[in-house]
């Protein structure tokens, strides 16, 4: 792991990139969008592409020896393998559907992995001007103020968040809705914000108590939020209960008090 001075420098570079991209998102949010389809309901806009170009140019200018994985680059050029090298994993606009509809849960997500471990995370919602940051061993913050996961210990009093994903085949939809139906008997209520990265930050700052998602796009959805959750005292794992794997397209997150009960509930709902 690099010296903490280096990690602080990496964080500052990532924050600058996120804020610059956030300016593009904020301007585009109130304008007419030009939308393309990556799938039936999976959207991409000119803003996604412009933000990714800006972020990568900024990071490469300061950190030319690091590796880079981005959602839109991967969509255009195919998968990039995650190695042990310092690697920036970027979702330039998480919540594109929200962006298209003018729903203000959109963000830039930038994560740095070293040895495949999430080490620096920046998630910035430019519409609400909320900047979530985390550095391995240094804590998690919202607009510079320390954040912690909730202290809730009872499922029945917990706020659960998940996402519907972008697949619309009957098998997937039935599995998704059946699981939600099962979990709704056990929690207080459920939310879908439309942004995996912001959902993770919601867990980190205690707004949400439970989160899971299966079948999301790739590591760019979770790389920024993963370190923020851990630094806020939270736990990440596979919904099956196994160890969290940043390259797997499934994740669950909560506080340590709820973990065992949440895993049991997820297993019973599968």
mmCIF file of C-alpha atoms in Angstrom:
data_model
loop_
_atom_site.group_PDB
_atom_site.id
_atom_site.type_symbol
_atom_site.label_atom_id
_atom_site.label_comp_id
_atom_site.label_asym_id
_atom_site.label_seq_id
_atom_site.Cartn_x
_atom_site.Cartn_y
_atom_site.Cartn_z
ATOM 1 C CA UNK A 1 0.000 0.000 0.000
ATOM 2 C CA UNK A 2 1.450 3.449 -0.887
ATOM 3 C CA UNK A 3 2.298 5.986 1.793
ATOM 4 C CA UNK A 4 -0.665 7.938 3.164
ATOM 5 C CA UNK A 5 0.766 11.119 1.597
ATOM 6 C CA UNK A 6 0.472 9.469 -1.817
ATOM 7 C CA UNK A 7 -3.105 8.346 -1.106
ATOM 8 C CA UNK A 8 -4.022 11.890 -0.020
ATOM 9 C CA UNK A 9 -2.580 13.175 -3.296
ATOM 10 C CA UNK A 10 -4.505 10.547 -5.275
ATOM 11 C CA UNK A 11 -7.699 11.598 -3.467
ATOM 12 C CA UNK A 12 -7.144 15.294 -4.245
ATOM 13 C CA UNK A 13 -6.592 14.496 -7.941
ATOM 14 C CA UNK A 14 -9.763 12.360 -8.032
ATOM 15 C CA UNK A 15 -11.832 15.046 -6.260
ATOM 16 C CA UNK A 16 -10.700 17.639 -8.823
ATOM 17 C CA UNK A 17 -11.690 15.297 -11.652
ATOM 18 C CA UNK A 18 -15.080 14.536 -10.062
ATOM 19 C CA UNK A 19 -15.896 18.209 -9.525
ATOM 20 C CA UNK A 20 -14.934 19.126 -13.100
ATOM 21 C CA UNK A 21 -17.115 16.313 -14.450
ATOM 22 C CA UNK A 22 -19.838 17.403 -12.042
ATOM 23 C CA UNK A 23 -19.921 20.817 -13.716
ATOM 24 C CA UNK A 24 -20.653 19.129 -17.059
ATOM 25 C CA UNK A 25 -23.411 17.029 -15.452
ATOM 26 C CA UNK A 26 -24.947 20.038 -13.694
ATOM 27 C CA UNK A 27 -25.133 22.017 -16.954
ATOM 28 C CA UNK A 28 -26.467 19.066 -18.932
ATOM 29 C CA UNK A 29 -29.043 18.205 -16.274
ATOM 30 C CA UNK A 30 -31.173 21.228 -17.162
ATOM 31 C CA UNK A 31 -30.789 20.933 -20.936
ATOM 32 C CA UNK A 32 -32.255 18.702 -23.653
ATOM 33 C CA UNK A 33 -30.511 15.313 -23.612
ATOM 34 C CA UNK A 34 -29.376 13.313 -26.627
ATOM 35 C CA UNK A 35 -29.949 9.717 -25.584
ATOM 36 C CA UNK A 36 -28.626 6.449 -27.021
ATOM 37 C CA UNK A 37 -29.586 2.915 -25.952
ATOM 38 C CA UNK A 38 -26.989 0.369 -24.822
ATOM 39 C CA UNK A 39 -29.859 -2.059 -24.158
ATOM 40 C CA UNK A 40 -33.657 -2.050 -23.884
ATOM 41 C CA UNK A 41 -33.608 0.297 -20.862
ATOM 42 C CA UNK A 42 -29.849 0.926 -20.463
ATOM 43 C CA UNK A 43 -29.138 4.488 -21.584
ATOM 44 C CA UNK A 44 -26.047 6.538 -22.422
ATOM 45 C CA UNK A 45 -25.814 10.253 -23.213
ATOM 46 C CA UNK A 46 -23.237 12.660 -24.641
ATOM 47 C CA UNK A 47 -22.675 13.776 -21.043
ATOM 48 C CA UNK A 48 -21.554 10.254 -19.969
ATOM 49 C CA UNK A 49 -18.942 10.240 -22.720
ATOM 50 C CA UNK A 50 -17.762 13.808 -22.162
ATOM 51 C CA UNK A 51 -17.353 13.186 -18.419
ATOM 52 C CA UNK A 52 -15.382 9.981 -18.924
ATOM 53 C CA UNK A 53 -13.021 11.710 -21.369
ATOM 54 C CA UNK A 54 -12.503 14.587 -18.936
ATOM 55 C CA UNK A 55 -11.882 12.333 -15.925
ATOM 56 C CA UNK A 56 -9.437 10.039 -17.716
ATOM 57 C CA UNK A 57 -7.540 12.944 -19.266
ATOM 58 C CA UNK A 58 -7.194 14.538 -15.820
ATOM 59 C CA UNK A 59 -6.089 11.310 -14.118
ATOM 60 C CA UNK A 60 -3.643 10.344 -16.905
ATOM 61 C CA UNK A 61 -2.104 13.806 -16.863
ATOM 62 C CA UNK A 62 -1.239 13.464 -13.165
ATOM 63 C CA UNK A 63 -0.828 9.677 -12.891
ATOM 64 C CA UNK A 64 0.398 8.393 -16.260
ATOM 65 C CA UNK A 65 1.686 5.074 -14.850
ATOM 66 C CA UNK A 66 -1.672 4.001 -13.426
ATOM 67 C CA UNK A 67 -4.206 1.819 -15.262
ATOM 68 C CA UNK A 68 -7.769 2.848 -16.119
ATOM 69 C CA UNK A 69 -11.162 1.135 -16.525
ATOM 70 C CA UNK A 70 -14.269 3.124 -17.482
ATOM 71 C CA UNK A 71 -17.882 2.183 -18.103
ATOM 72 C CA UNK A 72 -18.224 3.844 -21.500
ATOM 73 C CA UNK A 73 -14.763 2.773 -22.695
ATOM 74 C CA UNK A 74 -15.561 -0.820 -21.696
ATOM 75 C CA UNK A 75 -18.942 -0.623 -23.441
ATOM 76 C CA UNK A 76 -17.231 0.562 -26.639
ATOM 77 C CA UNK A 77 -14.011 -1.494 -26.534
ATOM 78 C CA UNK A 78 -14.814 -4.592 -24.490
ATOM 79 C CA UNK A 79 -13.856 -5.703 -21.003
ATOM 80 C CA UNK A 80 -10.584 -4.661 -19.393
ATOM 81 C CA UNK A 81 -9.064 -7.074 -16.896
ATOM 82 C CA UNK A 82 -8.506 -5.797 -13.359
ATOM 83 C CA UNK A 83 -4.910 -6.438 -12.231
ATOM 84 C CA UNK A 84 -2.973 -5.747 -9.018
ATOM 85 C CA UNK A 85 -1.606 -2.517 -10.535
ATOM 86 C CA UNK A 86 -3.030 0.802 -9.270
ATOM 87 C CA UNK A 87 -6.221 1.050 -11.349
ATOM 88 C CA UNK A 88 -8.761 3.862 -11.571
ATOM 89 C CA UNK A 89 -12.282 2.518 -12.125
ATOM 90 C CA UNK A 90 -14.724 5.178 -13.259
ATOM 91 C CA UNK A 91 -18.454 5.540 -13.780
ATOM 92 C CA UNK A 92 -18.631 9.029 -15.292
ATOM 93 C CA UNK A 93 -22.382 9.349 -14.729
ATOM 94 C CA UNK A 94 -24.019 6.790 -12.464
ATOM 95 C CA UNK A 95 -27.783 7.154 -12.697
ATOM 96 C CA UNK A 96 -28.031 7.986 -16.403
ATOM 97 C CA UNK A 97 -31.749 7.175 -16.472
ATOM 98 C CA UNK A 98 -32.262 9.598 -13.568
ATOM 99 C CA UNK A 99 -30.232 12.199 -15.468
ATOM 100 C CA UNK A 100 -32.397 11.774 -18.574
ATOM 101 C CA UNK A 101 -35.586 12.172 -16.515
ATOM 102 C CA UNK A 102 -34.328 15.093 -14.406
ATOM 103 C CA UNK A 103 -34.367 13.016 -11.200
ATOM 104 C CA UNK A 104 -31.534 14.382 -9.038
ATOM 105 C CA UNK A 105 -29.882 11.122 -7.940
ATOM 106 C CA UNK A 106 -26.924 11.208 -10.315
ATOM 107 C CA UNK A 107 -23.222 11.118 -9.551
ATOM 108 C CA UNK A 108 -19.654 10.732 -10.688
ATOM 109 C CA UNK A 109 -18.024 7.625 -9.179
ATOM 110 C CA UNK A 110 -14.227 7.293 -9.131
ATOM 111 C CA UNK A 111 -12.426 4.460 -7.346
ATOM 112 C CA UNK A 112 -8.775 3.466 -7.111
ATOM 113 C CA UNK A 113 -7.903 -0.186 -6.497
ATOM 114 C CA UNK A 114 -4.413 -1.313 -5.487
ATOM 115 C CA UNK A 115 -3.887 -5.060 -5.431
ATOM 116 C CA UNK A 116 -7.573 -5.281 -6.450
ATOM 117 C CA UNK A 117 -8.499 -3.685 -3.082
ATOM 118 C CA UNK A 118 -10.623 -0.479 -3.164
ATOM 119 C CA UNK A 119 -8.285 2.125 -1.659
ATOM 120 C CA UNK A 120 -9.524 5.600 -2.654
ATOM 121 C CA UNK A 121 -13.162 6.453 -3.370
ATOM 122 C CA UNK A 122 -14.903 9.600 -4.575
ATOM 123 C CA UNK A 123 -18.646 9.818 -5.270
ATOM 124 C CA UNK A 124 -19.982 13.265 -6.180
ATOM 125 C CA UNK A 125 -23.621 14.242 -6.738
ATOM 126 C CA UNK A 126 -23.359 17.662 -8.430
ATOM 127 C CA UNK A 127 -27.104 18.348 -8.377
ATOM 128 C CA UNK A 128 -27.311 18.054 -4.579
ATOM 129 C CA UNK A 129 -23.656 19.139 -4.147
ATOM 130 C CA UNK A 130 -22.758 16.128 -1.992
ATOM 131 C CA UNK A 131 -19.166 14.905 -2.125
ATOM 132 C CA UNK A 132 -18.516 11.519 -0.501
ATOM 133 C CA UNK A 133 -14.866 10.522 -0.033
ATOM 134 C CA UNK A 134 -12.956 7.668 1.554
ATOM 135 C CA UNK A 135 -9.313 6.612 1.807
ATOM 136 C CA UNK A 136 -8.115 3.262 3.155
ATOM 137 C CA UNK A 137 -7.398 3.668 6.871
ATOM 138 C CA UNK A 138 -8.348 7.356 6.936
ATOM 139 C CA UNK A 139 -12.136 7.369 7.372
ATOM 140 C CA UNK A 140 -15.100 8.424 5.221
ATOM 141 C CA UNK A 141 -16.514 11.900 4.747
ATOM 142 C CA UNK A 142 -19.469 13.821 3.294
ATOM 143 C CA UNK A 143 -18.495 17.354 2.288
ATOM 144 C CA UNK A 144 -15.540 17.093 4.672
ATOM 145 C CA UNK A 145 -17.540 15.897 7.686
ATOM 146 C CA UNK A 146 -16.968 12.357 9.060
ATOM 147 C CA UNK A 147 -19.731 9.826 8.369
ATOM 148 C CA UNK A 148 -20.673 6.480 9.960
ATOM 149 C CA UNK A 149 -23.068 3.691 9.093
ATOM 150 C CA UNK A 150 -26.292 3.451 11.089
ATOM 151 C CA UNK A 151 -26.438 1.723 14.469
ATOM 152 C CA UNK A 152 -29.709 -0.023 13.638
ATOM 153 C CA UNK A 153 -29.717 -3.636 14.830
ATOM 154 C CA UNK A 154 -33.234 -4.822 13.910
ATOM 155 C CA UNK A 155 -34.260 -5.770 10.379
ATOM 156 C CA UNK A 156 -37.864 -4.767 11.026
ATOM 157 C CA UNK A 157 -36.772 -1.177 11.708
ATOM 158 C CA UNK A 158 -34.387 -1.027 8.746
ATOM 159 C CA UNK A 159 -34.659 0.875 5.474
ATOM 160 C CA UNK A 160 -33.674 -1.389 2.576
ATOM 161 C CA UNK A 161 -32.457 -0.205 -0.809
ATOM 162 C CA UNK A 162 -32.040 -2.179 -4.039
ATOM 163 C CA UNK A 163 -32.191 -1.652 -7.797
ATOM 164 C CA UNK A 164 -34.259 -3.266 -10.550
ATOM 165 C CA UNK A 165 -31.304 -3.491 -12.960
ATOM 166 C CA UNK A 166 -31.539 -3.240 -16.733
ATOM 167 C CA UNK A 167 -32.647 -6.771 -17.710
ATOM 168 C CA UNK A 168 -36.301 -7.133 -18.641
ATOM 169 C CA UNK A 169 -36.676 -10.851 -19.359
ATOM 170 C CA UNK A 170 -39.415 -12.587 -17.403
ATOM 171 C CA UNK A 171 -37.083 -14.912 -15.488
ATOM 172 C CA UNK A 172 -34.995 -12.022 -14.127
ATOM 173 C CA UNK A 173 -38.020 -9.857 -13.337
ATOM 174 C CA UNK A 174 -39.784 -12.682 -11.504
ATOM 175 C CA UNK A 175 -36.671 -13.415 -9.421
ATOM 176 C CA UNK A 176 -36.226 -9.698 -8.644
ATOM 177 C CA UNK A 177 -39.813 -9.049 -7.620
ATOM 178 C CA UNK A 178 -40.134 -12.313 -5.676
ATOM 179 C CA UNK A 179 -37.050 -11.429 -3.641
ATOM 180 C CA UNK A 180 -38.364 -7.907 -2.942
ATOM 181 C CA UNK A 181 -41.734 -9.377 -1.950
ATOM 182 C CA UNK A 182 -40.035 -11.731 0.513
ATOM 183 C CA UNK A 183 -37.812 -9.030 2.022
ATOM 184 C CA UNK A 184 -40.659 -6.512 2.410
ATOM 185 C CA UNK A 185 -42.167 -8.734 5.110
ATOM 186 C CA UNK A 186 -38.983 -8.339 7.169
ATOM 187 C CA UNK A 187 -37.958 -4.658 6.839
ATOM 188 C CA UNK A 188 -39.570 -1.277 7.431
ATOM 189 C CA UNK A 189 -39.618 -0.154 3.800
ATOM 190 C CA UNK A 190 -37.758 -0.256 0.506
ATOM 191 C CA UNK A 191 -36.214 2.335 -1.823
ATOM 192 C CA UNK A 192 -34.762 2.364 -5.337
ATOM 193 C CA UNK A 193 -32.717 5.480 -6.067
ATOM 194 C CA UNK A 194 -31.400 4.492 -9.502
ATOM 195 C CA UNK A 195 -27.724 4.888 -8.582
ATOM 196 C CA UNK A 196 -25.731 2.026 -7.094
ATOM 197 C CA UNK A 197 -22.884 4.366 -6.093
ATOM 198 C CA UNK A 198 -25.225 6.704 -4.208
ATOM 199 C CA UNK A 199 -26.967 3.720 -2.586
ATOM 200 C CA UNK A 200 -23.608 2.637 -1.162
ATOM 201 C CA UNK A 201 -22.988 6.169 0.105
ATOM 202 C CA UNK A 202 -26.467 6.121 1.656
ATOM 203 C CA UNK A 203 -25.388 3.097 3.691
ATOM 204 C CA UNK A 204 -22.092 4.800 4.582
ATOM 205 C CA UNK A 205 -23.756 7.908 6.013
ATOM 206 C CA UNK A 206 -26.581 6.062 7.785
ATOM 207 C CA UNK A 207 -29.502 7.174 5.601
ATOM 208 C CA UNK A 208 -30.029 3.562 4.553
ATOM 209 C CA UNK A 209 -29.505 0.418 6.615
ATOM 210 C CA UNK A 210 -29.456 -2.368 4.014
ATOM 211 C CA UNK A 211 -28.512 -2.531 0.342
ATOM 212 C CA UNK A 212 -28.137 -5.275 -2.229
ATOM 213 C CA UNK A 213 -27.981 -5.447 -5.996
ATOM 214 C CA UNK A 214 -27.402 -8.274 -8.440
ATOM 215 C CA UNK A 215 -26.546 -7.985 -12.104
ATOM 216 C CA UNK A 216 -25.257 -4.404 -12.139
ATOM 217 C CA UNK A 217 -23.009 -3.177 -14.952
ATOM 218 C CA UNK A 218 -19.512 -3.748 -13.627
ATOM 219 C CA UNK A 219 -16.866 -2.698 -11.090
ATOM 220 C CA UNK A 220 -17.334 0.991 -11.939
ATOM 221 C CA UNK A 221 -20.697 0.897 -10.120
ATOM 222 C CA UNK A 222 -19.093 -0.075 -6.795
ATOM 223 C CA UNK A 223 -15.385 0.877 -6.874
ATOM 224 C CA UNK A 224 -15.929 4.389 -5.491
ATOM 225 C CA UNK A 225 -18.524 3.489 -2.872
ATOM 226 C CA UNK A 226 -16.808 0.321 -1.598
ATOM 227 C CA UNK A 227 -13.967 2.032 0.273
ATOM 228 C CA UNK A 228 -16.346 4.736 1.547
ATOM 229 C CA UNK A 229 -18.597 2.083 3.148
ATOM 230 C CA UNK A 230 -15.727 0.211 4.784
ATOM 231 C CA UNK A 231 -14.174 3.428 6.100
ATOM 232 C CA UNK A 232 -17.573 4.429 7.512
ATOM 233 C CA UNK A 233 -17.636 1.204 9.554
ATOM 234 C CA UNK A 234 -19.835 -0.784 7.191
ATOM 235 C CA UNK A 235 -19.510 -4.269 5.752
ATOM 236 C CA UNK A 236 -19.567 -5.425 2.123
ATOM 237 C CA UNK A 237 -20.286 -8.977 1.020
ATOM 238 C CA UNK A 238 -21.836 -11.086 -1.700
ATOM 239 C CA UNK A 239 -25.632 -11.452 -1.264
ATOM 240 C CA UNK A 240 -25.024 -15.206 -0.864
ATOM 241 C CA UNK A 241 -22.926 -14.417 2.213
ATOM 242 C CA UNK A 242 -19.566 -15.021 0.536
ATOM 243 C CA UNK A 243 -16.721 -12.490 0.450
ATOM 244 C CA UNK A 244 -17.246 -9.327 -1.617
ATOM 245 C CA UNK A 245 -15.607 -9.538 -5.045
ATOM 246 C CA UNK A 246 -15.328 -6.266 -6.933
ATOM 247 C CA UNK A 247 -15.319 -8.112 -10.260
ATOM 248 C CA UNK A 248 -18.558 -10.005 -9.517
ATOM 249 C CA UNK A 249 -21.769 -8.230 -10.506
ATOM 250 C CA UNK A 250 -23.421 -8.569 -7.107
ATOM 251 C CA UNK A 251 -23.071 -6.758 -3.800
ATOM 252 C CA UNK A 252 -24.678 -6.356 -0.405
ATOM 253 C CA UNK A 253 -23.863 -3.787 2.258
ATOM 254 C CA UNK A 254 -25.002 -2.929 5.769
ATOM 255 C CA UNK A 255 -23.670 -2.226 9.257
ATOM 256 C CA UNK A 256 -21.990 -5.003 11.324
ATOM 257 C CA UNK A 257 -25.000 -5.327 13.652
ATOM 258 C CA UNK A 258 -27.353 -6.299 10.824
ATOM 259 C CA UNK A 259 -25.021 -8.398 8.684
ATOM 260 C CA UNK A 260 -25.952 -11.899 9.883
ATOM 261 C CA UNK A 261 -29.711 -11.266 9.886
ATOM 262 C CA UNK A 262 -29.487 -9.602 6.450
ATOM 263 C CA UNK A 263 -27.570 -12.535 4.957
ATOM 264 C CA UNK A 264 -30.156 -14.949 6.376
ATOM 265 C CA UNK A 265 -33.004 -12.871 4.934
ATOM 266 C CA UNK A 266 -31.272 -12.687 1.532
ATOM 267 C CA UNK A 267 -30.686 -16.454 1.497
ATOM 268 C CA UNK A 268 -34.318 -17.135 2.392
ATOM 269 C CA UNK A 269 -35.497 -14.801 -0.374
ATOM 270 C CA UNK A 270 -33.280 -16.241 -3.130
#
